[in-house]
Short mmCIF file of C-alpha atoms and ligand atoms in Angstrom, two decimals:
data_model
loop_
_atom_site.label_atom_id
_atom_site.label_comp_id
_atom_site.label_asym_id
_atom_site.label_seq_id
_atom_site.Cartn_x
_atom_site.Cartn_y
_atom_site.Cartn_z
CA MET T 1 -3.42 -13.92 24.97
CA LYS T 2 -1.92 -15.44 28.09
CA ALA T 3 -4.77 -17.94 28.29
CA HIS T 4 -4.22 -18.99 24.69
CA ASP T 5 -0.59 -19.89 24.47
CA GLY T 6 0.36 -16.38 23.32
CA ASN T 7 -2.18 -16.36 20.48
CA PRO T 8 -4.41 -13.28 20.45
CA LEU T 9 -8.07 -14.07 19.78
CA THR T 10 -8.02 -11.26 17.27
CA ASN T 11 -4.61 -10.78 15.65
CA PHE T 12 -1.54 -8.54 15.80
CA TYR T 13 -2.79 -6.34 12.98
CA GLN T 14 -5.68 -5.40 15.26
CA LEU T 15 -3.38 -4.97 18.27
CA GLY T 16 -1.43 -2.55 16.08
CA LEU T 17 -4.59 -0.63 15.19
CA ASP T 18 -5.62 -0.51 18.85
CA VAL T 19 -2.29 0.83 20.07
CA LEU T 20 -2.19 3.35 17.24
CA ALA T 21 -5.66 4.66 18.16
CA LEU T 22 -4.79 4.88 21.86
CA CYS T 23 -1.53 6.64 21.09
CA LEU T 24 -2.91 9.15 18.55
CA PHE T 25 -5.89 10.07 20.71
CA ASN T 26 -4.00 10.28 23.97
CA GLY T 27 -5.62 7.28 25.61
CA SER T 28 -3.95 5.64 28.55
CA TYR T 29 -1.69 2.66 27.94
CA SER T 30 1.58 1.31 29.25
CA ALA T 31 4.43 1.73 26.78
CA THR T 32 6.31 -0.96 28.66
CA GLU T 33 3.51 -3.45 28.14
CA VAL T 34 3.19 -2.52 24.48
CA ALA T 35 6.89 -3.14 24.03
CA GLU T 36 6.57 -6.48 25.79
CA PHE T 37 3.63 -7.79 23.78
CA PHE T 38 4.99 -6.82 20.40
CA ASN T 39 8.40 -8.19 21.22
CA HIS T 40 7.58 -11.34 23.11
CA TYR T 41 5.09 -12.98 20.75
CA LYS T 42 6.90 -12.62 17.43
CA LYS T 43 5.13 -15.66 15.96
CA ASN T 44 2.05 -13.46 15.64
CA TYR T 45 3.70 -11.56 12.76
CA TYR T 46 3.37 -14.76 10.75
CA PHE T 47 0.42 -16.56 9.19
CA GLY T 48 1.08 -20.16 8.25
CA GLY T 49 4.84 -19.60 8.47
CA GLN T 50 4.73 -16.58 6.15
CA PHE T 51 5.67 -13.10 7.45
CA SER T 52 2.58 -10.88 7.19
CA VAL T 53 3.73 -7.55 5.77
CA ASP T 54 0.39 -5.91 6.65
CA THR T 55 0.79 -6.98 10.28
CA GLY T 56 4.44 -5.91 10.57
CA ALA T 57 3.71 -2.57 8.93
CA MET T 58 0.78 -1.79 11.23
CA ALA T 59 3.03 -2.61 14.20
CA VAL T 60 5.71 -0.22 12.90
CA LEU T 61 3.13 2.59 12.67
CA ALA T 62 1.87 1.91 16.20
CA LEU T 63 5.34 1.54 17.71
CA THR T 64 6.56 4.69 15.98
CA CYS T 65 3.70 6.67 17.51
CA VAL T 66 4.49 5.24 20.94
CA ASN T 67 8.20 5.91 20.47
CA ARG T 68 7.52 9.53 19.54
CA SER T 69 5.45 10.06 22.69
CA LEU T 70 8.16 8.81 25.04
CA THR T 71 10.21 11.27 27.06
CA ASN T 72 13.96 10.76 27.41
CA GLU T 73 13.49 10.22 31.15
CA GLN T 74 11.13 7.33 30.44
CA ILE T 75 13.62 5.71 28.10
CA LYS T 76 16.47 6.05 30.57
CA ALA T 77 14.34 4.67 33.39
CA ASP T 78 13.04 1.66 31.53
CA LYS T 79 15.22 -0.71 29.54
CA ASN T 80 12.15 -2.24 27.91
CA LEU T 81 11.58 0.93 25.97
CA LYS T 82 14.90 0.58 24.21
CA LYS T 83 13.40 -2.57 22.76
CA ILE T 84 10.85 -0.52 20.82
CA ASP T 85 13.68 0.88 18.77
CA GLU T 86 15.14 -2.59 18.16
CA LEU T 87 11.73 -3.98 17.30
CA ILE T 88 11.04 -1.29 14.69
CA SER T 89 14.42 -2.04 13.20
CA PHE T 90 13.67 -5.79 13.08
CA LEU T 91 10.26 -5.24 11.45
CA VAL T 92 11.54 -2.77 8.87
CA GLU T 93 14.14 -5.30 7.81
CA LYS T 94 11.47 -8.01 7.44
CA ILE T 95 9.23 -5.68 5.43
CA MET T 96 12.15 -4.73 3.16
CA SER T 97 12.95 -8.37 2.52
CA GLU T 98 9.41 -8.85 1.12
CA LYS T 99 10.04 -6.28 -1.62
CA LYS T 100 9.30 -7.73 -5.07
CA GLU T 101 10.97 -7.05 -8.41
CA ASN T 102 8.08 -4.81 -9.58
CA GLY T 103 8.25 -2.72 -6.40
CA LEU T 104 5.30 -4.25 -4.56
CA ILE T 105 5.98 -5.02 -0.90
CA GLY T 106 4.45 -8.34 0.14
CA ASN T 107 1.55 -8.33 -2.30
CA THR T 108 -0.62 -5.68 -3.95
CA PHE T 109 -2.79 -5.23 -0.88
CA SER T 110 -0.08 -5.00 1.77
CA THR T 111 1.89 -2.41 -0.19
CA GLY T 112 -0.17 0.57 1.05
CA VAL T 113 0.42 -0.12 4.72
CA ALA T 114 4.04 -1.11 4.01
CA MET T 115 4.69 2.24 2.29
CA GLN T 116 3.24 4.04 5.29
CA ALA T 117 5.54 2.10 7.61
CA LEU T 118 8.58 2.90 5.45
CA PHE T 119 7.65 6.61 5.31
CA VAL T 120 7.87 6.91 9.10
CA SER T 121 10.95 4.72 9.59
CA SER T 122 13.44 6.15 7.11
CA ASN T 123 16.12 6.19 9.85
CA TYR T 124 16.13 2.42 9.74
CA TYR T 125 17.06 1.76 6.13
CA ASN T 126 19.21 3.08 3.36
CA GLU T 127 17.65 5.35 0.77
CA SER T 128 19.15 3.15 -1.94
CA GLU T 129 17.33 0.09 -0.57
CA TRP T 130 13.88 1.22 -1.69
CA ASP T 131 12.84 2.75 -4.99
CA CYS T 132 9.65 4.43 -3.84
CA GLN T 133 8.87 5.76 -7.33
CA GLN T 134 8.88 2.24 -8.77
CA THR T 135 6.45 1.06 -6.09
CA LEU T 136 4.24 4.05 -6.82
CA ASP T 137 4.27 3.40 -10.59
CA THR T 138 3.21 -0.23 -10.14
CA ILE T 139 0.45 0.73 -7.72
CA LEU T 140 -0.91 3.47 -10.03
CA GLN T 141 -1.04 0.96 -12.85
CA GLU T 142 -2.99 -1.49 -10.68
CA ILE T 143 -5.38 1.24 -9.59
CA SER T 144 -6.17 2.08 -13.19
CA GLN T 145 -7.09 -1.58 -13.74
CA GLY T 146 -9.67 -1.46 -10.95
CA VAL T 147 -7.68 -3.60 -8.53
CA PHE T 148 -8.36 -1.13 -5.70
CA ASN T 149 -12.12 -0.80 -6.25
CA ASN T 150 -12.70 -2.38 -2.85
CA PRO T 151 -13.12 0.59 -0.42
CA THR T 152 -10.98 -1.01 2.28
CA ALA T 153 -8.17 -1.63 -0.20
CA ALA T 154 -8.51 2.01 -1.32
CA ALA T 155 -8.41 3.25 2.27
CA GLN T 156 -5.04 1.56 2.85
CA ILE T 157 -3.38 2.84 -0.32
CA LEU T 158 -4.77 6.40 -0.34
CA PRO T 159 -2.63 7.92 2.48
CA PRO T 160 0.76 7.02 0.93
CA LEU T 161 -0.42 8.30 -2.46
CA MET T 162 -0.90 11.65 -0.69
CA GLY T 163 2.48 11.32 1.04
CA ARG T 164 0.70 10.65 4.31
CA THR T 165 0.30 7.88 6.88
CA TYR T 166 -2.15 6.82 9.56
CA LEU T 167 0.08 8.73 12.00
CA ASP T 168 -1.25 11.96 10.44
CA VAL T 169 -4.83 11.14 11.40
CA GLU T 170 -4.74 13.58 14.31
CA ASP T 171 -4.23 16.44 11.85
CA CYS T 172 -7.41 15.68 9.97
CA PRO T 173 -9.73 18.69 10.15
CA TYR T 174 -12.77 16.78 8.85
CA VAL T 175 -13.10 14.11 11.55
CA SER T 176 -16.46 15.40 12.78
CA GLY T 177 -17.88 15.38 9.25
CA LEU T 178 -17.02 11.77 8.43
CA ASP T 179 -20.54 10.46 9.03
CA THR T 180 -21.83 12.46 6.07
CA PHE T 181 -19.59 10.39 3.81
CA ASN T 182 -21.50 7.66 2.01
CA ILE T 183 -19.13 5.24 0.33
CA SER T 184 -20.86 2.54 -1.66
CA ASN T 185 -19.26 -0.86 -2.22
CA HIS T 186 -21.32 -1.37 -5.34
CA VAL T 187 -19.42 -2.38 -8.48
CA PRO T 188 -21.73 -2.34 -11.49
CA GLU T 189 -22.36 -5.91 -12.65
CA SER T 190 -21.69 -4.97 -16.25
CA GLU T 191 -18.10 -3.97 -15.45
CA ARG T 192 -16.96 -7.43 -14.59
CA SER T 193 -19.56 -9.78 -16.02
CA ASN T 194 -19.85 -10.93 -19.59
CA SER T 195 -22.65 -13.41 -19.33
CA SER T 196 -22.89 -13.91 -23.06
CA SER T 197 -20.49 -16.87 -22.74
CA LEU T 198 -20.05 -19.67 -20.24
CA ILE T 199 -16.85 -21.09 -18.79
CA MET T 200 -16.11 -24.35 -16.96
CA VAL T 201 -13.97 -24.49 -13.81
CA TYR T 202 -12.89 -27.26 -11.46
CA TYR T 203 -13.81 -26.77 -7.83
CA SER T 204 -12.76 -28.79 -4.78
CA VAL T 205 -13.42 -28.71 -1.07
CA VAL T 206 -10.40 -30.13 0.76
CA ILE T 207 -10.66 -31.27 4.36
CA ASN T 208 -9.04 -34.62 4.92
CA GLU T 209 -10.69 -35.86 1.80
CA THR T 210 -11.08 -33.99 -1.45
CA TYR T 211 -14.57 -33.36 -2.82
CA SER T 212 -14.51 -32.26 -6.46
CA ILE T 213 -17.02 -31.00 -8.95
CA ASN T 214 -16.97 -29.31 -12.35
CA VAL T 215 -19.19 -26.27 -12.63
CA THR T 216 -20.21 -24.01 -15.46
CA VAL T 217 -20.62 -20.30 -14.73
CA PRO T 218 -20.97 -17.14 -16.85
CA ASN T 219 -17.64 -15.69 -17.96
CA GLY T 220 -16.67 -12.92 -15.52
CA SER T 221 -18.01 -14.77 -12.46
CA VAL T 222 -16.26 -14.53 -9.09
CA PHE T 223 -15.21 -17.40 -6.78
CA LEU T 224 -18.44 -17.00 -4.78
CA ASP T 225 -20.55 -17.67 -7.90
CA VAL T 226 -18.70 -20.97 -8.34
CA MET T 227 -19.37 -21.95 -4.73
CA LYS T 228 -23.05 -21.12 -5.13
CA ALA T 229 -23.31 -23.16 -8.34
CA ALA T 230 -21.67 -26.14 -6.62
CA ARG T 231 -23.96 -25.79 -3.61
CA LYS T 232 -26.98 -25.88 -5.92
CA LYS T 233 -25.82 -29.29 -7.15
CA ASN T 234 -25.10 -30.79 -3.72
CA GLU T 235 -25.98 -28.89 -0.57
CA THR T 236 -24.42 -31.52 1.75
CA THR T 237 -20.99 -31.51 0.15
CA PHE T 238 -20.77 -27.91 -1.06
CA GLY T 239 -22.94 -26.07 1.45
CA PHE T 240 -21.20 -23.09 3.10
CA THR T 241 -21.78 -19.99 5.22
CA MET T 242 -20.22 -16.54 5.06
CA GLU T 243 -20.10 -13.27 6.93
CA GLN T 244 -19.80 -9.72 5.64
CA SER T 245 -16.59 -7.94 6.58
CA SER T 246 -14.96 -4.70 5.51
CA TRP T 247 -13.25 -6.60 2.66
CA GLY T 248 -16.46 -8.27 1.45
CA PRO T 249 -17.81 -11.79 2.12
CA TYR T 250 -15.61 -13.98 4.36
CA ILE T 251 -16.19 -17.75 4.29
CA THR T 252 -16.85 -19.03 7.79
CA SER T 253 -17.86 -22.67 7.18
CA VAL T 254 -18.04 -25.36 4.52
CA GLN T 255 -19.84 -28.70 5.06
CA GLY T 256 -20.79 -27.37 8.50
CA LEU T 257 -17.13 -27.18 9.59
CA TYR T 258 -16.52 -23.72 11.12
CA ALA T 259 -13.32 -21.66 11.18
CA ASN T 260 -12.24 -20.96 14.76
CA ASN T 261 -9.86 -18.22 15.97
CA ASN T 262 -9.16 -20.13 19.20
CA LYS T 263 -7.75 -22.98 17.16
CA ARG T 264 -6.31 -20.73 14.43
CA THR T 265 -8.27 -22.52 11.72
CA TYR T 266 -9.72 -20.95 8.57
CA TRP T 267 -10.92 -21.73 5.07
CA GLU T 268 -8.13 -20.94 2.64
CA LEU T 269 -8.75 -20.05 -1.03
CA LEU T 270 -6.42 -21.38 -3.70
CA SER T 271 -6.11 -21.49 -7.46
CA ASP T 272 -3.90 -24.10 -9.07
CA GLY T 273 -2.43 -24.76 -5.63
CA LYS T 274 -1.50 -21.11 -4.97
CA ALA T 275 -3.14 -19.05 -2.22
CA LEU T 276 -5.28 -16.24 -3.64
CA SER T 277 -4.69 -12.61 -2.66
CA GLN T 278 -8.39 -11.74 -2.93
CA GLY T 279 -11.59 -13.00 -1.33
CA VAL T 280 -14.52 -14.94 -2.83
CA GLY T 281 -16.45 -11.75 -3.64
CA SER T 282 -13.63 -10.18 -5.69
CA TYR T 283 -11.62 -12.93 -7.32
CA VAL T 284 -12.70 -13.36 -10.98
CA VAL T 285 -12.34 -16.98 -12.14
CA HIS T 286 -10.93 -18.21 -15.46
CA GLU T 287 -11.77 -21.07 -17.78
CA GLU T 288 -10.48 -24.50 -16.65
CA GLU T 289 -9.03 -23.04 -13.50
CA ASN T 290 -8.47 -25.38 -10.56
CA LEU T 291 -10.20 -23.69 -7.63
CA GLU T 292 -9.94 -25.01 -4.12
CA ILE T 293 -11.16 -24.14 -0.66
CA ARG T 294 -9.01 -25.85 1.93
CA TRP T 295 -9.37 -26.41 5.68
CA SER T 296 -6.15 -24.79 6.99
CA THR T 297 -4.40 -23.40 10.03
CA TYR T 298 -2.47 -20.14 10.36
C1 LIG B 301 -5.66 -11.35 10.08
C2 LIG B 301 -5.97 -11.56 8.63
C3 LIG B 301 -6.48 -12.82 8.27
C4 LIG B 301 -6.82 -13.92 9.26
C5 LIG B 301 -8.26 -13.63 9.82
C6 LIG B 301 -8.60 -14.36 11.12
C7 LIG B 301 -8.03 -13.69 12.34
N1 LIG B 301 -7.76 -14.42 13.36
O1 LIG B 301 -7.86 -12.50 12.41
C8 LIG B 301 -6.72 -15.17 8.34
C9 LIG B 301 -5.29 -15.67 8.32
C10 LIG B 301 -7.64 -16.32 8.68
C11 LIG B 301 -7.05 -14.54 6.97
C12 LIG B 301 -7.60 -15.24 5.92
C13 LIG B 301 -7.72 -14.72 4.62
N2 LIG B 301 -7.26 -13.52 4.21
CO1 LIG B 301 -6.68 -12.10 5.42
N3 LIG B 301 -5.93 -10.68 6.41
C14 LIG B 301 -5.75 -10.52 7.70
C15 LIG B 301 -5.12 -9.12 7.97
C16 LIG B 301 -3.62 -9.30 8.21
C17 LIG B 301 -5.74 -8.31 9.11
C18 LIG B 301 -7.28 -8.23 9.10
C19 LIG B 301 -7.81 -7.43 10.29
O2 LIG B 301 -7.81 -7.94 11.39
N4 LIG B 301 -8.22 -6.17 10.07
C20 LIG B 301 -8.65 -5.27 11.13
C21 LIG B 301 -10.11 -5.48 11.55
C22 LIG B 301 -10.53 -4.44 12.58
O3 LIG B 301 -10.94 -5.31 10.41
P1 LIG B 301 -12.04 -6.43 10.05
O4 LIG B 301 -12.55 -6.14 8.70
O5 LIG B 301 -13.01 -6.62 11.13
O6 LIG B 301 -11.13 -7.77 10.02
C23 LIG B 301 -11.67 -9.03 9.69
C24 LIG B 301 -11.72 -9.25 8.19
O7 LIG B 301 -10.65 -8.55 7.59
C25 LIG B 301 -11.53 -10.77 8.07
N5 LIG B 301 -10.63 -11.10 6.96
C26 LIG B 301 -9.35 -11.37 7.06
N6 LIG B 301 -8.85 -11.60 5.85
C27 LIG B 301 -9.87 -11.46 4.98
C28 LIG B 301 -9.91 -11.57 3.60
C29 LIG B 301 -11.09 -11.37 2.93
C30 LIG B 301 -11.09 -11.45 1.46
C31 LIG B 301 -12.27 -11.05 3.64
C32 LIG B 301 -13.54 -10.83 2.92
C33 LIG B 301 -12.22 -10.92 5.04
C34 LIG B 301 -11.02 -11.14 5.68
O8 LIG B 301 -10.94 -11.23 9.30
C35 LIG B 301 -10.65 -10.09 10.13
C36 LIG B 301 -10.73 -10.49 11.58
O9 LIG B 301 -12.01 -10.96 11.91
C37 LIG B 301 -5.43 -8.39 6.60
C38 LIG B 301 -4.41 -7.29 6.26
C39 LIG B 301 -5.02 -5.96 5.87
N7 LIG B 301 -4.24 -5.15 5.20
O10 LIG B 301 -6.15 -5.64 6.16
C40 LIG B 301 -5.42 -9.59 5.62
C41 LIG B 301 -6.21 -9.50 4.30
C42 LIG B 301 -7.50 -8.75 4.55
N8 LIG B 301 -6.50 -10.90 3.95
C43 LIG B 301 -6.48 -11.14 2.69
C44 LIG B 301 -6.77 -12.40 2.08
C45 LIG B 301 -6.58 -12.48 0.58
C46 LIG B 301 -7.23 -13.50 2.84
C47 LIG B 301 -7.69 -14.87 2.27
C48 LIG B 301 -8.66 -14.74 1.10
C49 LIG B 301 -6.41 -15.65 1.89
C50 LIG B 301 -6.67 -16.99 1.19
N9 LIG B 301 -6.01 -17.20 0.05
O11 LIG B 301 -7.40 -17.82 1.65
C51 LIG B 301 -8.33 -15.53 3.53
C52 LIG B 301 -9.86 -15.43 3.64
C53 LIG B 301 -10.60 -16.61 3.01
C54 LIG B 301 -12.03 -16.75 3.46
N10 LIG B 301 -12.29 -17.67 4.38
O12 LIG B 301 -12.91 -16.05 3.00
C55 LIG B 301 -6.13 -9.89 1.90
C56 LIG B 301 -7.37 -9.28 1.23
C57 LIG B 301 -7.06 -8.62 -0.11
C58 LIG B 301 -8.28 -8.39 -0.95
N11 LIG B 301 -8.16 -7.51 -1.91
O13 LIG B 301 -9.31 -8.97 -0.78
C59 LIG B 301 -5.43 -9.01 3.02
C60 LIG B 301 -5.52 -7.51 2.78
C61 LIG B 301 -3.94 -9.46 3.11
C62 LIG B 301 -3.15 -9.21 1.84
N12 LIG B 301 -2.32 -8.20 1.82
O14 LIG B 301 -3.27 -9.94 0.89
N13 LIG B 301 -6.73 -13.23 6.97
C1 LIG B 302 -2.81 14.62 22.28
O1 LIG B 302 -1.80 15.30 22.99
C2 LIG B 302 -0.95 16.10 22.19
C3 LIG B 302 0.18 16.62 23.04
O2 LIG B 302 -0.23 16.93 24.33
C4 LIG B 302 -1.78 17.23 21.56
O3 LIG B 302 -0.96 18.02 20.72
C5 LIG B 302 -2.89 16.58 20.71
O4 LIG B 302 -3.74 17.59 20.18
C6 LIG B 302 -3.72 15.61 21.54
N1 LIG B 302 -4.61 14.89 20.61
C7 LIG B 302 -5.91 14.66 20.89
C8 LIG B 302 -6.68 13.94 19.84
O5 LIG B 302 -6.41 15.02 21.94
C1 LIG B 303 12.62 6.46 18.70
O1 LIG B 303 13.11 7.31 19.73
C2 LIG B 303 14.52 7.39 19.76
C3 LIG B 303 14.89 8.24 20.95
O2 LIG B 303 14.03 9.32 21.11
C4 LIG B 303 15.04 7.96 18.45
O3 LIG B 303 16.47 7.97 18.46
C5 LIG B 303 14.55 7.12 17.30
O4 LIG B 303 14.94 7.69 16.06
C6 LIG B 303 13.04 6.99 17.35
N1 LIG B 303 12.56 6.14 16.28
C7 LIG B 303 11.54 6.47 15.48
C8 LIG B 303 11.12 5.46 14.48
O5 LIG B 303 10.96 7.52 15.56
C1 LIG B 304 24.01 2.60 3.30
O1 LIG B 304 24.67 2.33 2.09
C2 LIG B 304 26.02 2.78 2.06
C3 LIG B 304 26.60 2.57 0.66
O2 LIG B 304 25.97 1.50 0.00
C4 LIG B 304 26.83 2.05 3.14
O3 LIG B 304 28.15 2.52 3.15
C5 LIG B 304 26.16 2.28 4.50
O4 LIG B 304 26.80 1.53 5.50
C6 LIG B 304 24.70 1.91 4.46
N1 LIG B 304 24.05 2.29 5.71
C7 LIG B 304 23.22 1.49 6.39
C8 LIG B 304 22.60 2.06 7.62
O5 LIG B 304 22.96 0.35 6.05
C1 LIG B 305 -25.87 5.41 0.96
O1 LIG B 305 -25.95 5.08 -0.42
C2 LIG B 305 -26.70 3.92 -0.68
C3 LIG B 305 -26.55 3.58 -2.16
O2 LIG B 305 -26.36 4.73 -2.95
C4 LIG B 305 -28.14 4.18 -0.26
O3 LIG B 305 -28.91 3.02 -0.50
C5 LIG B 305 -28.18 4.51 1.23
O4 LIG B 305 -29.50 4.82 1.63
C6 LIG B 305 -27.26 5.68 1.52
N1 LIG B 305 -27.19 5.87 2.98
C7 LIG B 305 -27.23 7.07 3.55
C8 LIG B 305 -27.11 7.12 5.05
O5 LIG B 305 -27.34 8.08 2.89
C1 LIG B 306 -18.48 -9.97 -24.17
O1 LIG B 306 -18.51 -11.07 -25.06
C2 LIG B 306 -18.79 -10.72 -26.38
C3 LIG B 306 -18.88 -11.98 -27.22
O2 LIG B 306 -18.62 -13.13 -26.50
C4 LIG B 306 -17.70 -9.79 -26.89
O3 LIG B 306 -17.98 -9.37 -28.20
C5 LIG B 306 -17.61 -8.58 -25.98
O4 LIG B 306 -16.51 -7.77 -26.36
C6 LIG B 306 -17.39 -9.00 -24.54
N1 LIG B 306 -17.40 -7.84 -23.67
C7 LIG B 306 -16.46 -7.63 -22.76
C8 LIG B 306 -16.61 -6.42 -21.90
O5 LIG B 306 -15.50 -8.37 -22.63
C1 LIG B 307 -8.46 -35.35 9.70
O1 LIG B 307 -7.85 -36.60 9.98
C2 LIG B 307 -7.18 -36.65 11.23
C3 LIG B 307 -6.47 -37.99 11.34
O2 LIG B 307 -7.27 -39.04 10.89
C4 LIG B 307 -8.23 -36.44 12.34
O3 LIG B 307 -7.59 -36.47 13.60
C5 LIG B 307 -8.91 -35.10 12.15
O4 LIG B 307 -9.94 -34.93 13.11
C6 LIG B 307 -9.50 -34.98 10.75
N1 LIG B 307 -9.93 -33.61 10.55
C7 LIG B 307 -11.15 -33.27 10.19
C8 LIG B 307 -11.45 -31.81 10.11
O5 LIG B 307 -12.01 -34.10 9.89
C1 LIG B 308 -14.07 -32.63 -14.61
O1 LIG B 308 -13.65 -32.52 -15.98
C2 LIG B 308 -12.39 -33.13 -16.25
C3 LIG B 308 -11.99 -32.83 -17.70
O2 LIG B 308 -13.05 -32.35 -18.45
C4 LIG B 308 -12.49 -34.63 -15.98
O3 LIG B 308 -11.23 -35.24 -16.21
C5 LIG B 308 -12.89 -34.85 -14.52
O4 LIG B 308 -13.09 -36.21 -14.26
C6 LIG B 308 -14.17 -34.07 -14.18
N1 LIG B 308 -14.38 -34.15 -12.75
C7 LIG B 308 -15.56 -34.38 -12.20
C8 LIG B 308 -15.60 -34.43 -10.71
O5 LIG B 308 -16.58 -34.51 -12.86
C1 LIG B 309 -14.16 -14.21 -21.06
O1 LIG B 309 -14.15 -12.78 -21.07
C2 LIG B 309 -12.88 -12.22 -21.28
C3 LIG B 309 -13.01 -10.70 -21.25
O2 LIG B 309 -13.90 -10.30 -20.28
C4 LIG B 309 -12.30 -12.67 -22.61
O3 LIG B 309 -10.97 -12.19 -22.73
C5 LIG B 309 -12.28 -14.19 -22.64
O4 LIG B 309 -11.84 -14.61 -23.93
C6 LIG B 309 -13.65 -14.74 -22.38
N1 LIG B 309 -13.58 -16.20 -22.34
C7 LIG B 309 -14.51 -16.99 -22.87
C8 LIG B 309 -14.28 -18.44 -22.80
O5 LIG B 309 -15.49 -16.53 -23.39
C1 LIG B 310 -23.84 -35.30 -2.36
O1 LIG B 310 -22.53 -35.82 -2.19
C2 LIG B 310 -22.47 -36.92 -1.27
C3 LIG B 310 -21.02 -37.35 -1.18
O2 LIG B 310 -20.22 -36.28 -0.88
C4 LIG B 310 -23.34 -38.08 -1.77
O3 LIG B 310 -23.32 -39.11 -0.81
C5 LIG B 310 -24.76 -37.59 -2.00
O4 LIG B 310 -25.53 -38.61 -2.59
C6 LIG B 310 -24.76 -36.36 -2.91
N1 LIG B 310 -26.11 -35.83 -3.03
C7 LIG B 310 -26.67 -35.53 -4.19
C8 LIG B 310 -28.05 -34.94 -4.15
O5 LIG B 310 -26.09 -35.68 -5.24
#
């Protein structure tokens, strides 16, 4: 981070996961350094100027674990450690301010981690500030519509549905049996695809110039199908590469221009000018929709 102007080459969500793992499994780390990193580089809680609820929530979970492991002597001896308390308070306030009218916190997919963070930090807000039941009702409705079919999305929402958080991981009696689990990411084609009819969508690649095309795809297609159809028509303009990740396919390049963590660049997905909350493998497109993939920074 120090060599990159305070920007981690991964991200603060991952720093949160790392600290949480070290803390839960009694690894060795310096609580003072943890406090420093999470406090000093606050810009890393934001992507493109927007507070990332997922990132803040993961930090709250990690910091809470660290805070719980501190002895009173440590706190008295080191002023930095007092900052952990202040930092949790700051993050909880930010998370709370991203609460929506329907109870979601941030968006659908950050709500699971946000709920976990709020479960462990109830000292830092007023009971009346958060209607947990409303959040739960909205989430259950979304689950029944298949919104959480992605296994990674499910993994983030499942603990709070059971009244649990990632801080409870150490209690899990099944850890040694996890490798016998076989979770398939396969969603039957028939569930989302109705190929009996075709729809037309607008698709643009935006770098400094805008490259547009109209493509026809079967009704029920996802964003990735549109990109493939466009690529078939013009490989030079609409060619792209992707990488599998836990959330599905991640777009790494378009027109040979590659996203780069060092430079904080990425390919952003939009519909009618609004950033999408799903990736190219999940987002189902609609007739006459204005789809865009834009060269952006975060
Ligand atoms: C950091 C981050 C990013 C960074 C990634 C680069 C970096 N330097 O780390 C940036 C800002 C570039 C980014 C971009 C996008 N992201 Co993002 N991202 C995250 C975040 C906060 C943490 C991911 C992470 O590090 N996980 C931990 C590591 C260990 O797991 P990992 O699988 O190896 O992580 C990699 C992948 O997750 C990948 N990645 C990041 N975002 C996305 C999104 C999708 C759809 C895919 C397939 C992969 C992917 O980058 C990570 C680092 O290499 C998560 C929050 C969360 N709750 O998970 C959201 C999250 C995964 N992102 C999300 C979305 C929607 C996107 C975008 C589609 C947004 C957009 N409109 O363009 C784009 C991806 C477009 C594309 N090119 O395909 C959603 C996914 C929801 C869903 N159901 O699919 C999440 C859950 C945030 C949210 N609450 O909405 N993201
Ligand atoms: C970590 O240490 C705590 C307290 O000493 C102990 O209760 C816990 O079982 C340890 N966890 C692991 C995973 O070793
Ligand atoms: C952090 O520790 C302090 C002192 O032990 C305590 O007062 C505070 O409630 C703790 N915070 C959390 C989130 O556990
Ligand atoms: C909680 O709310 C009550 C009444 O609305 C208020 O008096 C109190 O100061 C609040 N506490 C905190 C910690 O915000
Ligand atoms: C997991 O399930 C998939 C699909 O059902 C199958 O192809 C794969 O061989 C299985 N893997 C293991 C290790 O059982
Ligand atoms: C698929 O389309 C046909 C006709 O276009 C329609 O009758 C049928 O209900 C559709 N199926 C789904 C699952 O939408
Ligand atoms: C976009 O245009 C600016 C200014 O002309 C230029 O500096 C930059 O390199 C261009 N970006 C790309 C990705 O082509
Ligand atoms: C796409 O279709 C719209 C309306 O049907 C038309 O106005 C536009 O010029 C078309 N764009 C391209 C790139 O063909
Ligand atoms: C596409 O399918 C959906 C249901 O899956 C249906 O509501 C919609 O009317 C269909 N659109 C077209 C243009 O066939
Ligand atoms: C692809 O698009 C570029 C402009 O972006 C154009 O110069 C080229 O002729 C197109 N190729 C085909 C096969 O249409």
